[in-house]
Short mmCIF file of C-alpha atoms in Angstrom, two decimals:
data_model
loop_
_atom_site.label_atom_id
_atom_site.label_comp_id
_atom_site.label_asym_id
_atom_site.label_seq_id
_atom_site.Cartn_x
_atom_site.Cartn_y
_atom_site.Cartn_z
CA LYS A 1 137.21 86.78 116.63
CA THR A 2 135.61 88.71 113.72
CA HIS A 3 136.06 86.09 111.00
CA LEU A 4 136.57 88.35 108.53
CA SER A 5 138.24 87.17 105.30
CA VAL A 6 139.49 88.69 102.15
CA VAL A 7 135.94 87.94 100.69
CA ASP A 8 134.29 90.69 103.11
CA PRO A 9 135.71 93.58 101.80
CA ILE A 10 135.44 92.48 98.13
CA ILE A 11 131.51 92.02 98.92
CA TRP A 12 131.51 95.42 100.36
CA ALA A 13 132.98 97.06 97.27
CA LEU A 14 130.74 95.24 94.95
CA PHE A 15 127.70 96.22 96.79
CA ALA A 16 128.65 99.65 96.80
CA LEU A 17 129.21 99.46 92.84
CA TRP A 18 125.84 97.77 92.60
CA LEU A 19 124.19 100.61 94.69
CA TYR A 20 125.81 103.29 92.45
CA GLU A 21 124.32 101.28 89.31
CA ALA A 22 121.06 100.62 90.76
CA ALA A 23 120.68 104.10 91.76
CA GLY A 24 121.25 105.25 88.28
CA ALA A 25 118.54 102.82 87.09
CA ARG A 26 116.52 104.13 90.05
CA PHE A 27 116.34 100.66 91.42
CA LYS A 28 113.77 99.37 88.85
CA GLY A 29 113.78 95.70 88.69
CA MET A 30 117.02 95.47 91.22
CA LEU A 31 115.21 95.19 94.45
CA ARG A 32 113.31 92.05 94.24
CA PHE A 33 113.94 89.97 97.24
CA ASP A 34 112.97 86.36 98.68
CA PRO A 35 110.23 86.96 101.28
CA ALA A 36 111.83 83.75 102.92
CA THR A 37 115.43 85.53 102.91
CA ALA A 38 113.71 88.53 104.18
CA LEU A 39 112.29 87.01 107.05
CA PHE A 40 115.06 84.95 108.02
CA LEU A 41 117.16 88.26 108.19
CA LEU A 42 114.27 89.78 110.29
CA CYS A 43 114.61 86.96 112.68
CA VAL A 44 118.29 87.30 112.75
CA ALA A 45 118.06 90.80 113.67
CA ALA A 46 115.50 90.15 116.43
CA ALA A 47 117.52 87.50 118.05
CA ALA A 48 120.61 90.05 117.87
CA ILE A 49 118.69 92.37 120.00
CA ARG A 50 120.31 91.80 123.50
CA PHE A 51 120.64 93.97 126.48
CA PRO A 52 123.44 94.53 127.33
CA PRO A 53 124.23 94.43 123.58
CA ARG A 54 126.93 91.65 122.72
CA MET A 55 129.35 92.82 120.23
CA ARG A 56 129.74 88.98 118.72
CA CYS A 57 125.82 88.99 118.29
CA ILE A 58 126.09 92.55 116.24
CA LYS A 59 129.11 91.00 114.21
CA GLU A 60 127.26 87.95 113.13
CA THR A 61 124.06 89.68 112.36
CA VAL A 62 126.13 92.21 110.22
CA GLN A 63 127.71 89.34 108.43
CA MET A 64 124.11 87.43 107.78
CA PHE A 65 122.99 90.58 106.24
CA GLU A 66 126.18 90.79 104.01
CA TYR A 67 125.97 87.06 102.86
CA PHE A 68 122.26 86.60 102.36
CA GLY A 69 121.41 90.16 101.36
CA ALA A 70 124.00 92.16 99.99
CA ALA A 71 125.92 89.22 98.31
CA TRP A 72 122.78 87.54 96.92
CA LEU A 73 121.82 90.92 95.42
CA VAL A 74 124.90 91.44 93.69
CA VAL A 75 125.17 87.73 92.28
CA ARG A 76 121.52 87.96 91.11
CA HIS A 77 122.31 91.14 89.43
CA ARG A 78 125.37 89.35 87.77
CA THR A 79 123.89 86.28 86.26
CA ARG A 80 121.60 87.54 83.54
CA SER A 81 123.48 86.24 80.52
CA SER A 82 125.59 82.91 79.76
CA ARG A 83 128.61 84.87 79.67
CA ASP A 84 127.93 86.17 83.08
CA ILE A 85 127.36 82.62 84.32
CA ARG A 86 130.38 81.15 82.64
CA ASN A 87 132.67 84.00 84.40
CA ILE A 88 131.18 83.09 87.83
CA LEU A 89 131.63 79.34 87.00
CA ALA A 90 135.40 80.22 86.14
CA VAL A 91 135.79 82.22 89.39
CA ILE A 92 134.20 79.30 91.61
CA MET A 93 136.18 76.52 89.98
CA GLY A 94 139.45 78.94 90.10
CA ILE A 95 138.97 79.41 93.86
CA GLY A 96 138.34 75.57 94.21
CA SER A 97 141.42 74.74 92.26
CA ALA A 98 143.53 76.63 94.85
CA VAL A 99 141.79 75.33 97.86
CA LEU A 100 141.73 71.72 96.81
CA ALA A 101 145.74 72.09 95.80
CA ILE A 102 146.07 73.12 99.17
CA ALA A 103 144.20 70.51 100.78
CA LEU A 104 146.01 67.79 98.35
CA VAL A 105 149.59 68.72 99.78
CA GLN A 106 147.97 68.59 103.30
CA TYR A 107 146.43 64.97 102.53
CA PHE A 108 149.85 63.63 101.50
CA SER A 109 151.84 65.19 104.14
CA ALA A 110 152.79 62.58 106.99
CA HIS A 111 152.99 65.50 109.38
CA THR A 112 149.06 66.61 109.08
CA GLN A 113 146.71 65.20 111.05
CA ASP A 114 143.32 64.14 109.44
CA PHE A 115 141.46 66.80 111.34
CA MET A 116 143.73 69.49 109.68
CA VAL A 117 143.34 68.29 106.05
CA CYS A 118 141.40 71.65 105.48
CA GLY A 119 142.59 73.37 102.60
CA THR A 120 142.52 77.28 103.42
CA PHE A 121 139.51 76.77 106.26
CA ALA A 122 139.94 75.83 109.88
CA ASN A 123 139.73 71.91 109.93
CA ARG A 124 138.09 69.03 107.83
CA ASN A 125 134.60 69.71 109.12
CA VAL A 126 134.50 73.24 107.49
CA LEU A 127 136.28 72.00 104.45
CA GLY A 128 133.75 69.45 104.09
CA GLY A 129 131.06 72.31 104.30
CA TYR A 130 132.74 74.41 101.48
CA LEU A 131 133.02 71.07 99.33
CA ALA A 132 129.26 70.33 100.15
CA LEU A 133 128.48 73.92 98.58
CA THR A 134 130.82 73.53 95.37
CA MET A 135 131.36 69.58 94.59
CA PRO A 136 127.87 69.26 93.03
CA LEU A 137 128.43 72.42 90.85
CA MET A 138 131.87 70.82 89.63
CA PHE A 139 130.08 67.67 89.03
CA SER A 140 127.39 69.28 87.27
CA ALA A 141 130.14 71.12 84.77
CA ALA A 142 131.90 67.76 84.42
CA LEU A 143 128.79 66.11 83.11
CA ASN A 144 127.12 69.21 81.02
CA ALA A 145 129.90 71.78 80.40
CA PRO A 146 129.90 72.52 76.19
CA SER A 147 133.78 72.64 76.31
CA VAL A 148 135.67 69.25 76.90
CA ALA A 149 138.46 71.43 78.73
CA TRP A 150 136.04 72.34 81.01
CA ARG A 151 134.51 69.02 81.56
CA VAL A 152 138.00 67.83 82.06
CA TRP A 153 138.79 70.64 84.50
CA ALA A 154 135.78 69.87 86.56
CA GLY A 155 136.41 66.07 86.53
CA VAL A 156 139.82 66.28 88.05
CA LEU A 157 138.34 68.80 90.67
CA THR A 158 135.66 66.51 91.34
CA ALA A 159 138.05 63.61 91.89
CA ALA A 160 140.52 65.89 93.98
CA GLY A 161 137.69 66.84 96.21
CA ALA A 162 136.51 63.14 96.95
CA THR A 163 139.95 62.29 97.66
CA VAL A 164 140.50 65.19 100.26
CA LEU A 165 137.18 64.84 101.79
CA LEU A 166 137.52 63.45 105.53
CA SER A 167 134.07 64.49 106.95
CA GLY A 168 131.36 61.90 106.66
CA GLY A 169 128.48 64.42 107.08
CA ALA A 170 129.66 66.27 104.07
CA ALA A 171 130.27 63.01 102.21
CA LEU A 172 126.55 62.07 102.68
CA GLY A 173 125.29 65.28 101.63
CA ILE A 174 127.53 65.45 98.38
CA ALA A 175 126.69 61.97 97.37
CA ALA A 176 123.02 62.93 97.47
CA GLY A 177 123.87 66.38 95.71
CA CYS A 178 125.54 64.50 92.91
CA PHE A 179 122.82 62.09 92.22
CA ALA A 180 120.27 65.07 92.01
CA VAL A 181 122.57 66.43 89.28
CA ALA A 182 122.89 63.20 87.43
CA ALA A 183 119.18 62.72 87.54
CA PHE A 184 118.48 65.75 85.46
CA LYS A 185 119.65 64.07 82.07
CA SER A 186 118.61 60.59 81.96
CA ARG A 187 118.26 57.37 83.95
CA TRP A 188 121.60 56.17 82.30
CA ARG A 189 123.50 58.69 84.07
CA ILE A 190 121.84 58.01 87.64
CA ALA A 191 123.15 54.25 86.90
CA ILE A 192 126.65 55.02 85.81
CA THR A 193 126.91 57.59 88.83
CA ALA A 194 125.54 54.78 91.27
CA ILE A 195 128.07 52.37 89.85
CA CYS A 196 131.08 55.11 90.09
CA ALA A 197 130.01 55.93 93.65
CA ALA A 198 130.11 52.27 94.80
CA LEU A 199 133.59 51.53 93.09
CA LEU A 200 134.65 54.77 95.00
CA ALA A 201 133.22 53.33 98.30
CA VAL A 202 134.20 49.92 98.01
CA ALA A 203 137.52 49.82 96.26
CA ALA A 204 139.27 53.34 96.15
CA LEU A 205 138.71 55.08 99.54
CA PRO A 206 139.98 52.28 101.68
CA ARG A 207 143.14 52.04 99.59
CA LEU A 208 143.88 55.70 99.71
CA PRO A 209 146.98 56.58 102.06
CA ARG A 210 144.35 57.81 105.04
CA ASN A 211 142.01 55.04 104.44
CA ASN A 212 139.15 57.51 103.88
CA ALA A 213 136.51 55.07 104.22
CA SER A 214 137.41 54.21 107.87
CA VAL A 215 138.01 57.92 108.60
CA LEU A 216 134.50 58.74 107.31
CA TYR A 217 132.88 56.22 109.23
CA GLU A 218 134.55 57.36 112.24
CA SER A 219 133.40 61.10 111.76
CA VAL A 220 129.79 60.18 111.76
CA ARG A 221 129.43 56.79 113.85
CA LEU A 222 126.79 56.81 116.80
CA CYS A 223 129.30 55.04 119.14
CA ASP A 224 132.82 54.10 119.57
CA GLU A 225 134.31 50.64 120.24
CA GLN A 226 133.38 50.79 124.02
CA GLY A 227 129.40 51.66 123.14
CA THR A 228 129.93 55.16 124.35
CA MET A 229 127.63 57.42 122.38
CA SER A 230 129.71 59.86 120.08
CA GLN A 231 130.10 63.43 121.64
CA ARG A 232 128.50 65.04 118.61
CA TYR A 233 125.01 63.37 119.41
CA VAL A 234 125.30 63.74 123.15
CA GLU A 235 125.64 67.59 122.21
CA TRP A 236 122.37 67.37 120.14
CA GLN A 237 120.39 66.64 123.19
CA ALA A 238 121.78 69.55 125.05
CA ALA A 239 121.00 71.81 122.36
CA ALA A 240 117.51 70.59 122.14
CA THR A 241 117.45 71.55 125.83
CA MET A 242 118.74 75.08 125.12
CA ILE A 243 116.01 75.49 122.52
CA GLY A 244 113.28 74.44 124.77
CA GLU A 245 114.37 77.24 127.00
CA PHE A 246 114.85 79.84 124.48
CA PRO A 247 112.35 78.71 121.75
CA TRP A 248 111.67 82.48 119.98
CA ARG A 249 114.62 84.39 120.00
CA GLY A 250 117.47 81.69 121.00
CA VAL A 251 120.55 82.87 123.05
CA GLY A 252 121.76 85.14 120.34
CA PRO A 253 123.67 84.82 117.14
CA ASP A 254 127.07 83.20 117.45
CA LEU A 255 126.76 82.51 121.08
CA TYR A 256 126.14 78.75 120.83
CA GLN A 257 129.80 77.67 122.00
CA GLU A 258 129.54 79.86 124.69
CA ASN A 259 126.29 78.65 126.31
CA ILE A 260 126.11 74.95 125.09
CA GLY A 261 128.37 73.98 127.89
CA MET A 262 125.75 74.82 130.92
CA TYR A 263 123.24 72.64 129.14
CA TYR A 264 125.25 69.49 129.45
CA GLY A 265 124.31 69.36 133.26
CA SER A 266 120.61 68.39 132.04
CA LEU A 267 122.01 65.06 130.42
CA PRO A 268 121.88 61.89 132.37
CA ASN A 269 125.67 61.38 131.67
CA PRO A 270 127.09 64.53 130.98
CA PRO A 271 130.10 64.29 128.98
CA SER A 272 133.59 65.55 129.93
CA GLU A 273 134.35 67.22 126.62
CA THR A 274 132.54 69.28 123.84
CA SER A 275 132.16 67.55 120.35
CA GLU A 276 134.57 68.16 117.49
CA HIS A 277 134.98 71.55 116.23
CA ASP A 278 132.47 72.59 113.68
CA SER A 279 130.62 69.28 113.63
CA GLN A 280 127.60 70.59 115.26
CA ASN A 281 123.75 70.03 113.53
CA LEU A 282 123.48 73.35 111.96
CA TYR A 283 119.61 73.22 112.14
CA LEU A 284 120.01 73.06 116.02
CA VAL A 285 122.53 75.97 116.08
CA ILE A 286 120.27 78.24 114.23
CA ALA A 287 117.32 77.09 116.56
CA SER A 288 119.03 77.46 119.84
CA THR A 289 120.77 80.86 118.93
CA MET A 290 118.19 82.74 117.00
CA GLY A 291 115.10 80.89 117.49
CA ILE A 292 112.71 78.42 115.90
CA PRO A 293 111.25 80.91 113.60
CA ALA A 294 114.54 81.67 112.29
CA LEU A 295 115.07 77.97 111.74
CA LEU A 296 111.85 77.68 109.74
CA ALA A 297 112.52 80.78 107.68
CA PHE A 298 116.12 79.27 106.66
CA LEU A 299 114.51 75.93 105.58
CA SER A 300 111.96 77.91 103.66
CA MET A 301 114.88 79.82 102.00
CA LEU A 302 116.58 76.66 101.28
CA ALA A 303 113.37 75.39 99.69
CA ALA A 304 112.73 78.59 97.58
CA GLY A 305 116.16 78.22 96.20
CA MET A 306 115.64 74.56 94.94
CA THR A 307 112.31 75.30 93.53
CA THR A 308 113.68 78.38 91.56
CA SER A 309 116.82 76.46 90.37
CA PHE A 310 115.08 73.27 89.61
CA SER A 311 112.45 75.41 87.48
CA LYS A 312 115.40 77.15 85.59
CA ALA A 313 117.33 73.84 85.03
CA VAL A 314 114.25 72.37 83.43
CA THR A 315 112.98 75.38 81.40
CA VAL A 316 116.38 77.23 80.42
CA ARG A 317 118.16 75.02 78.28
CA THR A 318 121.22 77.10 77.03
CA PRO A 319 124.53 75.03 78.09
CA TRP A 320 125.85 77.44 80.79
CA THR A 321 122.55 78.24 82.36
CA GLU A 322 122.08 74.39 82.61
CA VAL A 323 125.44 73.68 84.14
CA MET A 324 124.73 76.32 86.71
CA TYR A 325 121.20 75.42 87.62
CA CYS A 326 121.72 71.88 87.78
CA GLY A 327 124.58 72.19 89.85
CA ILE A 328 123.06 74.91 92.20
CA PHE A 329 120.26 72.30 92.53
CA GLY A 330 122.51 69.76 93.66
CA CYS A 331 124.53 72.06 96.01
CA LEU A 332 121.26 73.10 97.94
CA ILE A 333 120.27 69.09 98.28
CA SER A 334 124.02 68.54 99.47
CA TYR A 335 123.95 71.58 101.81
CA PHE A 336 120.38 70.34 103.14
CA PHE A 337 121.66 67.14 104.28
CA SER A 338 125.38 67.59 105.11
CA SER A 339 124.07 70.67 107.41
CA GLU A 340 122.81 68.09 109.74
CA LEU A 341 126.46 67.11 110.59
CA CYS A 342 128.58 70.12 109.92
CA LYS A 343 128.15 73.76 109.89
CA SER A 344 128.55 74.68 106.36
CA LYS A 345 126.69 77.88 106.82
CA TRP A 346 129.84 79.69 108.48
CA VAL A 347 131.98 78.64 105.42
CA ARG A 348 133.58 82.07 104.18
CA SER A 349 133.62 81.55 100.33
#
């Protein structure tokens, strides 16, 4: 599988335009790159060097450079004014509207299994990863947008996302991200957000057609009714064993699923099947496929993003920049926590 989507050629085309514009300006001020991101990409490239070379490793490495390198440079260059930020928000929320509309149709369809309430993605866990990266931004727009129409639009999208969300790991991350967004304004907003979250969890979710509260709990529970450990957490132990054997460069980018099975034999009671698709711990996946240095660089990259977005949200007080940077800070908080229980890095959006 190449896992290419319509987004990939769009990024390539935009990056080509960026290169043309940057060359005209002799790249002045346009190549500033976060050191943690550069270190992460260096670790990815080192992990991909295999003999004989593996096409899947090369493909994953190219896409890592595409998303964390080319796309980052393009977006950074196009967020210099409030108008740019508003346009980017419109694109993000427009795509989110389409994804959530499809997910709502699936959610209310009696013929769709819980696992396949996924919008335009592969399954509920990948949709959960996508929502973890976008819902705090939508929540920020609902709270801070200068336009009433924008607030209503963002509020509807936030409610729709809460309805179709069936991945417990993503739900925990999104809750943390939304509380972080609410904390920027006042203690009253935190209190109101807490009350709304409690009403949602206790009164609304159990009464939805799919009994969301029960589905969310079952997706992250430690043990089943018989006391057997959930496959997700059993696989964590196997992944830790794989990290211990390949601590520096891992087994190779995108080769986690291909290799994890052989480490089940190191467990006291090996499971008969693997865990649910895309429910792995992202940090264990990175460390086992690209090495512990890549994981540390990735966490540093997240920390740098949180620091930058928090600083800009506090110091830059124009309405649209406040919406964007408060939302990005919340999204990174959400991403950090949800990645423990779903592979949101693999979301192609």
